[in-house]
CSV table of C-alpha atoms in Angstrom, one decimal:
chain,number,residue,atom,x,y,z
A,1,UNK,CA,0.0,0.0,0.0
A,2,UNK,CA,1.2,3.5,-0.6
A,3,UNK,CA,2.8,5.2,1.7
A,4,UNK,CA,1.3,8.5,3.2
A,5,UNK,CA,2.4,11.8,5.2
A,6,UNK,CA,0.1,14.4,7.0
A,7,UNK,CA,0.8,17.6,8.3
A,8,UNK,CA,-1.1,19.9,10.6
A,9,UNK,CA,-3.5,21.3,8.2
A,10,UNK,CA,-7.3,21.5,7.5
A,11,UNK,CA,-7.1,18.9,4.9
A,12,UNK,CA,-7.3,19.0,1.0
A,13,UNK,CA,-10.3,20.0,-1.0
A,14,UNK,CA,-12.8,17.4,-2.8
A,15,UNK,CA,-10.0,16.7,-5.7
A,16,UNK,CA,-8.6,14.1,-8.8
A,17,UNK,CA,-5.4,14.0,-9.8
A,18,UNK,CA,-3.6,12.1,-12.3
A,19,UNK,CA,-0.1,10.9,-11.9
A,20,UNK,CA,2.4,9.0,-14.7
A,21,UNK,CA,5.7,6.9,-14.1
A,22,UNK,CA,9.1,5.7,-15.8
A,23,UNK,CA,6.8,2.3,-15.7
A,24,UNK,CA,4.2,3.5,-17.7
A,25,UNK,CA,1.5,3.4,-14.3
A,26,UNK,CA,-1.2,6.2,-14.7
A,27,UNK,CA,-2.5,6.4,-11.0
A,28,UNK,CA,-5.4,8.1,-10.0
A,29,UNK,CA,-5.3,10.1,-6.6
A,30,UNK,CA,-8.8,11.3,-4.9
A,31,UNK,CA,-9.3,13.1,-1.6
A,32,UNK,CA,-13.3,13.1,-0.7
A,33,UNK,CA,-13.3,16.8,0.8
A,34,UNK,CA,-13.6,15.9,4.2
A,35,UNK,CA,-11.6,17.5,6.9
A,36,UNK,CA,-7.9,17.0,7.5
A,37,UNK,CA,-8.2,13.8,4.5
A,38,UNK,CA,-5.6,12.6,3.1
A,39,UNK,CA,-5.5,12.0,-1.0
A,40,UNK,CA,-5.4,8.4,-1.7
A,41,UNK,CA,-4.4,6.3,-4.9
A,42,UNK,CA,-8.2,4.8,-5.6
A,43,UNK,CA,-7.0,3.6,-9.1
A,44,UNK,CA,-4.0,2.3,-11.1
A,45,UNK,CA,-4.0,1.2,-14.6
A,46,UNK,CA,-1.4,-0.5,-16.8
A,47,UNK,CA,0.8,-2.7,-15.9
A,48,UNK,CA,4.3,-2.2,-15.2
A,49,UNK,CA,7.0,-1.8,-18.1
A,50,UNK,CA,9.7,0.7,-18.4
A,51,UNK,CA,9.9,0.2,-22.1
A,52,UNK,CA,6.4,2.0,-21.7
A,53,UNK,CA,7.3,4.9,-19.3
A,54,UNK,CA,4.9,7.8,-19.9
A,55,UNK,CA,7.4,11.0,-21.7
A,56,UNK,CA,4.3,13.2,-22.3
A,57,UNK,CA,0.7,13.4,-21.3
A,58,UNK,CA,-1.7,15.7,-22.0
A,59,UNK,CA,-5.6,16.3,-20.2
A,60,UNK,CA,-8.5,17.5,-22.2
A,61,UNK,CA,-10.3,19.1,-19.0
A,62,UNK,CA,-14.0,18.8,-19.7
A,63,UNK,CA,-17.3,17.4,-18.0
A,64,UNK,CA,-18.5,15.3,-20.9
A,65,UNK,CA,-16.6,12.8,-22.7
A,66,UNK,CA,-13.2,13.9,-21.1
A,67,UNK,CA,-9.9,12.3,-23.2
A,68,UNK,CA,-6.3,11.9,-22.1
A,69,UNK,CA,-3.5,11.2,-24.5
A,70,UNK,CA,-0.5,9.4,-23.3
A,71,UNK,CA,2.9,9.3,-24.9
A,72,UNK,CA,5.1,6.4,-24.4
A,73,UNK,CA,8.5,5.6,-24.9
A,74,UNK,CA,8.3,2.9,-26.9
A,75,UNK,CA,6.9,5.5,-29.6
A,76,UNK,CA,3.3,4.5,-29.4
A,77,UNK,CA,0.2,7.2,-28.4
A,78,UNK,CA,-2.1,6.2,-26.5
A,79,UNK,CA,-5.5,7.8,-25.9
A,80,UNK,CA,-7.6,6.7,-22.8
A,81,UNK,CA,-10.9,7.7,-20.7
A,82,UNK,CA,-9.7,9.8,-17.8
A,83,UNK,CA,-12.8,8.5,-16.0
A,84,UNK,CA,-11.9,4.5,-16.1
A,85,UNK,CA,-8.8,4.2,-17.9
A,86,UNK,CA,-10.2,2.4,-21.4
A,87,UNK,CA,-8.7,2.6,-24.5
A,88,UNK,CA,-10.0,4.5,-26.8
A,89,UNK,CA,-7.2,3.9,-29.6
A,90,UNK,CA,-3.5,3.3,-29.7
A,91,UNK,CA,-1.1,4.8,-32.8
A,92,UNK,CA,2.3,4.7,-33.6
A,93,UNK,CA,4.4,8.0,-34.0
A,94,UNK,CA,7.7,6.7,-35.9
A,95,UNK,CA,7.3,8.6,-39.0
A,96,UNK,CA,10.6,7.9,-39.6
A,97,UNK,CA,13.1,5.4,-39.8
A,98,UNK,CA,15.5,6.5,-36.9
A,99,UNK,CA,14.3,4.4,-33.9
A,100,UNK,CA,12.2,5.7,-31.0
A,101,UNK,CA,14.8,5.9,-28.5
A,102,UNK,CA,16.8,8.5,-30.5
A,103,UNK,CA,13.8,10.5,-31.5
A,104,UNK,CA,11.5,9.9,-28.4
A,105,UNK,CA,8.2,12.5,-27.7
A,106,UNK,CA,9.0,14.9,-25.6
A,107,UNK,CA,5.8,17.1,-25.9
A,108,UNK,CA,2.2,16.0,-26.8
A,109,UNK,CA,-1.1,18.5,-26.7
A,110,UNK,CA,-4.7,16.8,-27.6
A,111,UNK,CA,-6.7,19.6,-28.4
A,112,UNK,CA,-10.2,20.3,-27.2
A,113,UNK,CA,-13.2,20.7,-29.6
A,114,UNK,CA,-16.7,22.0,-28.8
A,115,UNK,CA,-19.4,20.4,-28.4
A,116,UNK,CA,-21.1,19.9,-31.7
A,117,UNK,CA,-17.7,17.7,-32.9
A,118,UNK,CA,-17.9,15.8,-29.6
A,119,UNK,CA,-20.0,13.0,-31.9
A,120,UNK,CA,-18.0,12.8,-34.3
A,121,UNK,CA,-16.0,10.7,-31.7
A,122,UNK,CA,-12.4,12.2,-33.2
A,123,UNK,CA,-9.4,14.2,-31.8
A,124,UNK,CA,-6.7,16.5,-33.0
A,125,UNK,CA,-3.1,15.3,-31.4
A,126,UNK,CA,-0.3,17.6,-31.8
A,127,UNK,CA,2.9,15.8,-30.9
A,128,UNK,CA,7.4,16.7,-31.4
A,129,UNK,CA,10.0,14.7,-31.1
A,130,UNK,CA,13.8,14.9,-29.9
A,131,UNK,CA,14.9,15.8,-33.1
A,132,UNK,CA,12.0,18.5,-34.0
A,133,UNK,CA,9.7,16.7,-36.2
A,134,UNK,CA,6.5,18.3,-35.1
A,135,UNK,CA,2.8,16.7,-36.9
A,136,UNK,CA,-0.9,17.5,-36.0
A,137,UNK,CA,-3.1,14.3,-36.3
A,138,UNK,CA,-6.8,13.5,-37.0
A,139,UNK,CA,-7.6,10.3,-34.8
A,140,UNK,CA,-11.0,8.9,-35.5
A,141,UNK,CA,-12.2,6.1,-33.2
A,142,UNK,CA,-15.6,6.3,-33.7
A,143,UNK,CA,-15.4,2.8,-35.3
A,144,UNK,CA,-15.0,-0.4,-32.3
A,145,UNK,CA,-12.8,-2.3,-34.3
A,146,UNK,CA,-8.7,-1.2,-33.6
A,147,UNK,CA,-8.3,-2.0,-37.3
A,148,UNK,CA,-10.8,0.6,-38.5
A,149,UNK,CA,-9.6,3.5,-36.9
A,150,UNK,CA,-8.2,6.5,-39.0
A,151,UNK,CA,-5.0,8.0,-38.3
A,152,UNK,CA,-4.6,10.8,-40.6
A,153,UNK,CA,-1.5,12.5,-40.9
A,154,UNK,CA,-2.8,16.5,-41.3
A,155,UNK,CA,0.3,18.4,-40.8
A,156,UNK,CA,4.2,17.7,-40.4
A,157,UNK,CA,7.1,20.0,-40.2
A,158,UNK,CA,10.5,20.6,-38.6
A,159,UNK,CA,10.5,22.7,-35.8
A,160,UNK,CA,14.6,23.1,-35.9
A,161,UNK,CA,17.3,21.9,-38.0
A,162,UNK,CA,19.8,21.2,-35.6
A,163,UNK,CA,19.6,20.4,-31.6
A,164,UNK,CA,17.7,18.8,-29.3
A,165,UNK,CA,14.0,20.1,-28.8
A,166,UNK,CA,13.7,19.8,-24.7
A,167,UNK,CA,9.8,21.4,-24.0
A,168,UNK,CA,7.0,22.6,-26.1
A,169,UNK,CA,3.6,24.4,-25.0
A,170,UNK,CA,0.2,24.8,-26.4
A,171,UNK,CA,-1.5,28.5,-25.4
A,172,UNK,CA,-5.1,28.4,-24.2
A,173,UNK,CA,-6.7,29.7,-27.9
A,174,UNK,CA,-4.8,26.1,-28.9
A,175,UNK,CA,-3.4,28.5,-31.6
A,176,UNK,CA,0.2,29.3,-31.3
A,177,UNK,CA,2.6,26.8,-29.8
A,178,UNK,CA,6.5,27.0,-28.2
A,179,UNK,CA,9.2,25.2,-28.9
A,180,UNK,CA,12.5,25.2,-27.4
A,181,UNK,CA,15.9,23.1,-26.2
A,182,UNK,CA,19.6,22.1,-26.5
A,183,UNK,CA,20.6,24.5,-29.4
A,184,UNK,CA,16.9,25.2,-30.1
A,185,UNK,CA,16.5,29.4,-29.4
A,186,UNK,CA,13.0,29.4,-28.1
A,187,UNK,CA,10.4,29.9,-31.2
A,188,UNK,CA,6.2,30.4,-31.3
A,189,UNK,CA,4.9,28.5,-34.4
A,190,UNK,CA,1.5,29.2,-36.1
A,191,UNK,CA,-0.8,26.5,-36.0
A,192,UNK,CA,-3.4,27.8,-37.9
A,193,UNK,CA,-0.6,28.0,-40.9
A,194,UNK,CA,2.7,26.0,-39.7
A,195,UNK,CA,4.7,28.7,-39.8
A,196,UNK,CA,7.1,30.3,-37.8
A,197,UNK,CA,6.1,33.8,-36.5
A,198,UNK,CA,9.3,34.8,-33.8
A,199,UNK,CA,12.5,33.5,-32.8
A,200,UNK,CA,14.5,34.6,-29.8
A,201,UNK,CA,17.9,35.4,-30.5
A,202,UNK,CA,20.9,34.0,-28.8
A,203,UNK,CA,22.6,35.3,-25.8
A,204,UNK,CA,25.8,38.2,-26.0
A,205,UNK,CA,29.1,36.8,-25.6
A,206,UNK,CA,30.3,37.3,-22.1
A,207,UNK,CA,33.3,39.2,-21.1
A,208,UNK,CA,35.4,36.9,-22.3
A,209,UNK,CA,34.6,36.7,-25.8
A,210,UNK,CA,33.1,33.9,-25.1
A,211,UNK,CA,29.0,32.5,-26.2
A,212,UNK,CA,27.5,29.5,-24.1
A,213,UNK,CA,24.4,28.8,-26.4
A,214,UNK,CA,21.5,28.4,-23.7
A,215,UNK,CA,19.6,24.7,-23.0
A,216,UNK,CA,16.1,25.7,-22.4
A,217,UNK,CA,14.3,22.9,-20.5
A,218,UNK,CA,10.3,24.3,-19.9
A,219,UNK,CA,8.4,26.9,-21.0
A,220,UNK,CA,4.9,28.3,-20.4
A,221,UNK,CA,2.2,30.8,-21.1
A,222,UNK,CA,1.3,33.5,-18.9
A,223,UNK,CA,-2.2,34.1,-19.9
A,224,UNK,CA,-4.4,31.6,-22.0
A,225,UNK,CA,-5.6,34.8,-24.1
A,226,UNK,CA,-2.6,36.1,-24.8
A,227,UNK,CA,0.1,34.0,-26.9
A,228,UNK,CA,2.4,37.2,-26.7
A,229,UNK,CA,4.2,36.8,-23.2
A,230,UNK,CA,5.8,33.1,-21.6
A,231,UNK,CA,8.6,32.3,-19.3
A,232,UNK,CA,11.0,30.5,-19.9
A,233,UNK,CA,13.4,28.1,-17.7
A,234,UNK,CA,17.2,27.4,-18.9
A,235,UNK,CA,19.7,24.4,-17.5
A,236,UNK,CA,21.7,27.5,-15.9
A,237,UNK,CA,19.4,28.0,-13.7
A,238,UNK,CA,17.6,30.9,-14.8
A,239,UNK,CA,14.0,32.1,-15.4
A,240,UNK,CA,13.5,34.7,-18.5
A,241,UNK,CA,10.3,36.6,-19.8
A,242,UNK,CA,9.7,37.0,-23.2
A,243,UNK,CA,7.2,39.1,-24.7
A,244,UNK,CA,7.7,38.9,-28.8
A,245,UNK,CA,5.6,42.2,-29.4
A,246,UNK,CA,8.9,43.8,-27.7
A,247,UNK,CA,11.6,42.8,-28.8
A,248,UNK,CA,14.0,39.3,-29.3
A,249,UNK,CA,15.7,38.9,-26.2
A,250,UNK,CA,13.9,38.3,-22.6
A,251,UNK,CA,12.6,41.3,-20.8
A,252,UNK,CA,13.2,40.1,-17.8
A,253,UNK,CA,15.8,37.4,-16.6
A,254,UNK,CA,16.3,36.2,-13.0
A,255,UNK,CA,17.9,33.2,-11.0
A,256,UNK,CA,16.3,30.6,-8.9
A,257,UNK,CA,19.0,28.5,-6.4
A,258,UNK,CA,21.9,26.9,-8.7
A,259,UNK,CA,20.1,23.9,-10.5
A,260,UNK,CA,18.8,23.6,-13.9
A,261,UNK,CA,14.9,24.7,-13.8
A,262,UNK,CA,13.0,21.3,-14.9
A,263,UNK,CA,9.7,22.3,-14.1
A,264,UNK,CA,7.3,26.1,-14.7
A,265,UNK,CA,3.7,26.7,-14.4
A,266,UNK,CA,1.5,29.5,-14.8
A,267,UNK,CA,-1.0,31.1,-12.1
A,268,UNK,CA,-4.5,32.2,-13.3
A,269,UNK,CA,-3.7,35.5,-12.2
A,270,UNK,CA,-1.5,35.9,-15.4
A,271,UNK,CA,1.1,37.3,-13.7
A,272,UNK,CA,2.7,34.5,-11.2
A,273,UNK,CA,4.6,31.6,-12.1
A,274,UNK,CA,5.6,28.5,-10.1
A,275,UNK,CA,9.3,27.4,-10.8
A,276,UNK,CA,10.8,23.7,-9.3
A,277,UNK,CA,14.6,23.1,-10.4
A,278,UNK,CA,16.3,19.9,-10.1
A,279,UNK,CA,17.3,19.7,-6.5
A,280,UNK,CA,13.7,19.7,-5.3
A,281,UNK,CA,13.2,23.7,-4.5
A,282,UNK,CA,9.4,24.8,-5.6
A,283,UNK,CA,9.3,28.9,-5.3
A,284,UNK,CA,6.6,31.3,-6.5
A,285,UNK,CA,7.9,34.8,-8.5
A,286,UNK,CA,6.4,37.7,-9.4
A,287,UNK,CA,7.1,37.3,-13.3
A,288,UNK,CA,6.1,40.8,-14.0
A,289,UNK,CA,9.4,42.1,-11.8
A,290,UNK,CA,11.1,38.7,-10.9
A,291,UNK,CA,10.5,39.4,-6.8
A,292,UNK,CA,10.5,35.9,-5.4
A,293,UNK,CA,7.0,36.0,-3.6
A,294,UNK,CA,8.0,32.8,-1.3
A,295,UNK,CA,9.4,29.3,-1.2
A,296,UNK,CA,7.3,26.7,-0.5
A,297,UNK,CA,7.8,24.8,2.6
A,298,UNK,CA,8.7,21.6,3.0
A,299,UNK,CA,11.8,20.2,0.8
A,300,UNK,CA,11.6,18.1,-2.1
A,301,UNK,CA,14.2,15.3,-2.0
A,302,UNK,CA,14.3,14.6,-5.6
A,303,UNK,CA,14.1,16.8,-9.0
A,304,UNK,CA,10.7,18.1,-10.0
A,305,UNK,CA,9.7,17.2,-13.1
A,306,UNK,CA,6.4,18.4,-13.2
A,307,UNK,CA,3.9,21.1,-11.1
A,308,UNK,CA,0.0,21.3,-11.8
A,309,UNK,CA,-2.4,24.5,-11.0
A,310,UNK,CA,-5.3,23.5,-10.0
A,311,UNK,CA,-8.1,25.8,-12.3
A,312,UNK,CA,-10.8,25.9,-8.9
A,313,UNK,CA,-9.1,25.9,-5.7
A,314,UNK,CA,-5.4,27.4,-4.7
A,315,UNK,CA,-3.7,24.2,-4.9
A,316,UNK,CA,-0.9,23.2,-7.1
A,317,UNK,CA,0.5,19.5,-7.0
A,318,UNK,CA,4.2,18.7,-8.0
A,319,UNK,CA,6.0,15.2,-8.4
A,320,UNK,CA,9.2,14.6,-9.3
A,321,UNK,CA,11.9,11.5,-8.6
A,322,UNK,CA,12.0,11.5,-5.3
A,323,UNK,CA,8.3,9.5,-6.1
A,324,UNK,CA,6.4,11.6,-4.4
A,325,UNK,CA,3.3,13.4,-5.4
A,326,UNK,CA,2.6,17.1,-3.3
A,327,UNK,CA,-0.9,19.3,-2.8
A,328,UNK,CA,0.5,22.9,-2.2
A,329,UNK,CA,-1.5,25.7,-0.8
A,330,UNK,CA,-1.0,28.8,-2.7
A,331,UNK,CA,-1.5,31.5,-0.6
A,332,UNK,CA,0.0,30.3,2.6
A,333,UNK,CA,2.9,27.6,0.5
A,334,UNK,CA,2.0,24.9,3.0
A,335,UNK,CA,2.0,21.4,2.6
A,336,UNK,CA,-1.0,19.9,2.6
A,337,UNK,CA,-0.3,16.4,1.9
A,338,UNK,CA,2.0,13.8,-0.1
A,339,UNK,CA,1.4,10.8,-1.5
A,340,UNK,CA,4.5,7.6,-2.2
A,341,UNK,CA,3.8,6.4,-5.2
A,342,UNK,CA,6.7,3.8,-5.3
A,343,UNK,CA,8.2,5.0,-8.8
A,344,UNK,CA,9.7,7.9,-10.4
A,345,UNK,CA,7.1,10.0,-11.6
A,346,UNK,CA,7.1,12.3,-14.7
A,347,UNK,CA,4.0,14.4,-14.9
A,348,UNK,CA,0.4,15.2,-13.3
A,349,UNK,CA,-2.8,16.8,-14.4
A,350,UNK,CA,-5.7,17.7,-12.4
A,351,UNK,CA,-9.5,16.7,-12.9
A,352,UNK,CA,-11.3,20.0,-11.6
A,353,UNK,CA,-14.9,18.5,-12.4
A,354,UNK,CA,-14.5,15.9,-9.8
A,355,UNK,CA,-17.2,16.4,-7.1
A,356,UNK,CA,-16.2,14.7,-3.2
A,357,UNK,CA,-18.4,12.8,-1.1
A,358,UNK,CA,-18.3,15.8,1.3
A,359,UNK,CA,-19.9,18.0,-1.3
A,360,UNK,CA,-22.5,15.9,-2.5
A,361,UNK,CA,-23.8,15.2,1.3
A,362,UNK,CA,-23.5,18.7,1.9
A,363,UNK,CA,-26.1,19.8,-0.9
A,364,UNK,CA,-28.0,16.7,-0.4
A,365,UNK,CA,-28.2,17.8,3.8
A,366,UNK,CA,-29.1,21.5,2.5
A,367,UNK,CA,-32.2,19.9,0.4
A,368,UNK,CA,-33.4,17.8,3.0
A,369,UNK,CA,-33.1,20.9,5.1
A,370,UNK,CA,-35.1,23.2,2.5
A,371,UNK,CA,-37.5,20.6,2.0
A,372,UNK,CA,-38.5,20.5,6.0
A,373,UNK,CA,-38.3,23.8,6.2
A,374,UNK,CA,-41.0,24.2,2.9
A,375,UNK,CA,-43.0,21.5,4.7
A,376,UNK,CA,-43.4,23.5,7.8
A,377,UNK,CA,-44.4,26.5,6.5
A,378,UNK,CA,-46.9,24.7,4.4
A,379,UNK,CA,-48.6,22.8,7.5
A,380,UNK,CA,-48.6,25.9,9.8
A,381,UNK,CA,-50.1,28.0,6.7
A,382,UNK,CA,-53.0,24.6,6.4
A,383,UNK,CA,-54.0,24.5,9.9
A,384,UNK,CA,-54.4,27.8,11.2
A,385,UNK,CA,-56.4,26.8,14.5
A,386,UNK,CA,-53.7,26.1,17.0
A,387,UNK,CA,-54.0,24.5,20.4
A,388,UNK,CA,-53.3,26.6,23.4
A,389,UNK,CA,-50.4,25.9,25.5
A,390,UNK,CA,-50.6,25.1,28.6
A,391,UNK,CA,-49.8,27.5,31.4
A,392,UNK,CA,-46.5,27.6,32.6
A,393,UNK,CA,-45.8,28.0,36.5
A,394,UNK,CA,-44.4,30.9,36.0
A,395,UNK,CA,-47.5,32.3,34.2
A,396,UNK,CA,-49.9,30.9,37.0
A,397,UNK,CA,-47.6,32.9,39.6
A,398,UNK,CA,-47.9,35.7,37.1
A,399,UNK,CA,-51.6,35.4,37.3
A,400,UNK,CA,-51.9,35.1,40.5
A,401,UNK,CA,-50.3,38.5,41.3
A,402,UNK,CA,-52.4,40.2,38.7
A,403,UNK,CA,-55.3,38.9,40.5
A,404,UNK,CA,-53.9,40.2,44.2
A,405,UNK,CA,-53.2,43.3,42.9
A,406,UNK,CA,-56.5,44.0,41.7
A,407,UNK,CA,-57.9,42.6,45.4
A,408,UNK,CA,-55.8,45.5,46.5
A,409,UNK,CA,-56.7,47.8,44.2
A,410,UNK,CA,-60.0,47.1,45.6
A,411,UNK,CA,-60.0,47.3,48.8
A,412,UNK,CA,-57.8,50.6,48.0
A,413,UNK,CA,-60.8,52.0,46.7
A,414,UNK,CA,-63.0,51.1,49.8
A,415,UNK,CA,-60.9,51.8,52.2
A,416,UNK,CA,-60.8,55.3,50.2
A,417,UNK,CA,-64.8,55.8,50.2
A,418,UNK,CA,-64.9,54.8,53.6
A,419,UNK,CA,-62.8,57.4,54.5
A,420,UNK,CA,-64.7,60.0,52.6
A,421,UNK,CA,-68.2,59.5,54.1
A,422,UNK,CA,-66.9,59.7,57.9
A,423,UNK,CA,-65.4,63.0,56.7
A,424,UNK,CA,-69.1,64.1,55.0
């Protein structure tokens, strides 16, 4: 069973979580809401095989017909139900003849459609390779036969021509994407068109005369509506900003600790960033000035490899190798719990339409409530003739000095008309 660790703390939020392994395990994590509960692994599907770790996965976050695309490295694409795991279709990506393990995935998006081509029962994948061969897929599984399903092939091109592409990124209009890596100068591609609209240029030679190209190893958007401004994290340790309506080179450049920066994600805020580096240290910056806004407690004992926002609550979750999965509070940077998941881990998503026990009883106990309440007005309203109560002792004794009190009032008066007829 998996190991666990609890802090003093009120307890996570109702949520699901999604983890994946170097053994190609997709584990799913669920805390109920209730207070001071721990998360706990309710599912686990797959069975173990490191010639199937998971490189890339990527979450189409919806209520209905929700789909999750998994990238293994063994070169094949799977994509699954995020609700019980079943395979919807698995593809091949080796395009080419060079074998998987020296063109692996290293970046996968499955792009969301509306509701109208939700019967259509097909997806767009977008998936790049080591080497930068990028392509955009139509999957069709609307057939239940393997054999019948469709992969088309819509678009492929060569994101560089030299280099190692390390990270890619998808904005929120599922428009514009990033690419960047060893030798790779980051660059924002058209999707729309496949072309490229920017390039960053390479650094100034230092002091010396001498140019160390950079390694860049994550990058994200700030904003979903703006495709304009990301960060970017570099193997020397160092965070930039980049806004390509400015100019080529980052706006703003700042360094976190002395590790390479493995991991970056965006806050909903636009204008915060969560950074982990390779040495386990999870921090929280101010992008728009690079001010480090805190650090969050509680160290990591392994490299973070990846760092989820959660789009309801202030929770972000990272994992990393030290096998470990964490639930973060935002404002305070407190722990609120980990999870040992046995295995290196390489990525988590969130499911933010998951609804807790806690919730559900809640709203069911605030019906009931209502209900009793609407009954009660409804019989009082009915039967308007009410019995009396019955006379409490302290109203008898209260009705008992009314009554003396009149007695003396009483004989007040004759007592007073007495008096007045002697005098006459």
């Amino acid at each position: 069973m998996p190991r666990t660790t609890k802090v003093d703390c009120p307890g996570c939020p109702p949520l699901r979580a999604l983890t994946f392994d170097v053994l190609g395990l997709v584990k799913v994590i669920q805390a109920q809401g209730k207070d001071g509960e721990i998360p706990k692994v309710v599912e686990r599907w797959g069975e173990p095989d490191y010639s199937k770790s998971v490189l890339a996965a990527s979450l189409v976050d919806r209520k209905f017909d929700p789909l999750l695309a998994v990238a293994r490295k063994n070169g094949l694409i799977e994509v699954l139900n995020p609700l019980n795991g079943n395979l919807h279709v698995a593809i091949s990506d080796n395009t080419d003849s060079s074998p998987p393990k020296d063109d692996a995935i290293i970046g996968m998006h499955l792009f969301a459609k509306d509701e109208l081509a939700l019967a259509s029962r097909c997806c767009t994948l977008l998936s790049c390779t080591k080497k930068g061969n990028a392509s955009m897929r139509s999957i069709d599984f609307s057939s239940s036969s393997s054999e019948d399903i469709s992969t088309n092939p819509v678009k492929t091109w060569k994101v560089c021509g030299s280099g190692d592409v390390m990270c890619s990124k998808v904005d929120g209009s599922e428009t514009h994407a990033l690419f960047g890596g060893k030798g790779v100068e980051v660059n924002t591609w058209n999707l729309e068109q496949c072309t490229k609209i920017w390039t960053a240029k390479a650094p100034k030679k230092n002091s010396l005369g001498i140019f160390t190209p950079t390694c860049f190893t994550s990058v994200t958007f700030l904003s979903k509506d703006d495709h304009r401004k990301f960060a970017a994290g570099t193997s020397s340790h160092q965070v930039r900003l980049y806004d390509i309506s400015a100019q080529k080179r980052p706006v703003i450049s700042f360094d976190f600790r002395e590790t390479p920066i493995k991991a970056l994600a965006e806050d909903v805020d636009g204008n915060t960033i969560f950074v982990g580096n390779a040495t386990g240290d999870l921090a929280s910056f101010d992008i728009r000035n690079g001010k480090l806004l805190g650090c969050f407690l509680g160290k990591c004992s392994g490299s973070i490899r990846s760092i989820a926002r959660h789009p309801e609550f202030p929770i972000i979750a990272s994992c990393g190798l030290d096998s470990y999965v964490r639930f973060w509070d935002i404002k305070t940077r407190q722990l609120l719990s980990a999870v040992f998941l046995k295995q290196h881990l390489n990525g988590v998503v969130f499911d933010s339409h998951f609804v807790g026990e806690a919730d559900i009883t809640h709203s069911a106990v605030e019906s009931i409530q209502q209900d009793i309440e609407i009954g009660q007005t409804v019989s009082e309203e009915e039967h308007t003739p009410q019995k009396r109560k019955k006379a409490s002792k302290e109203d008898g004794e209260g009705k008992k000095r009314k009554g003396a009190s009149k007695e003396n009032k009483k004989s007040k008066k004759k007592s007073h008309g007495e008096t007045e007829s002697k005098q006459r």
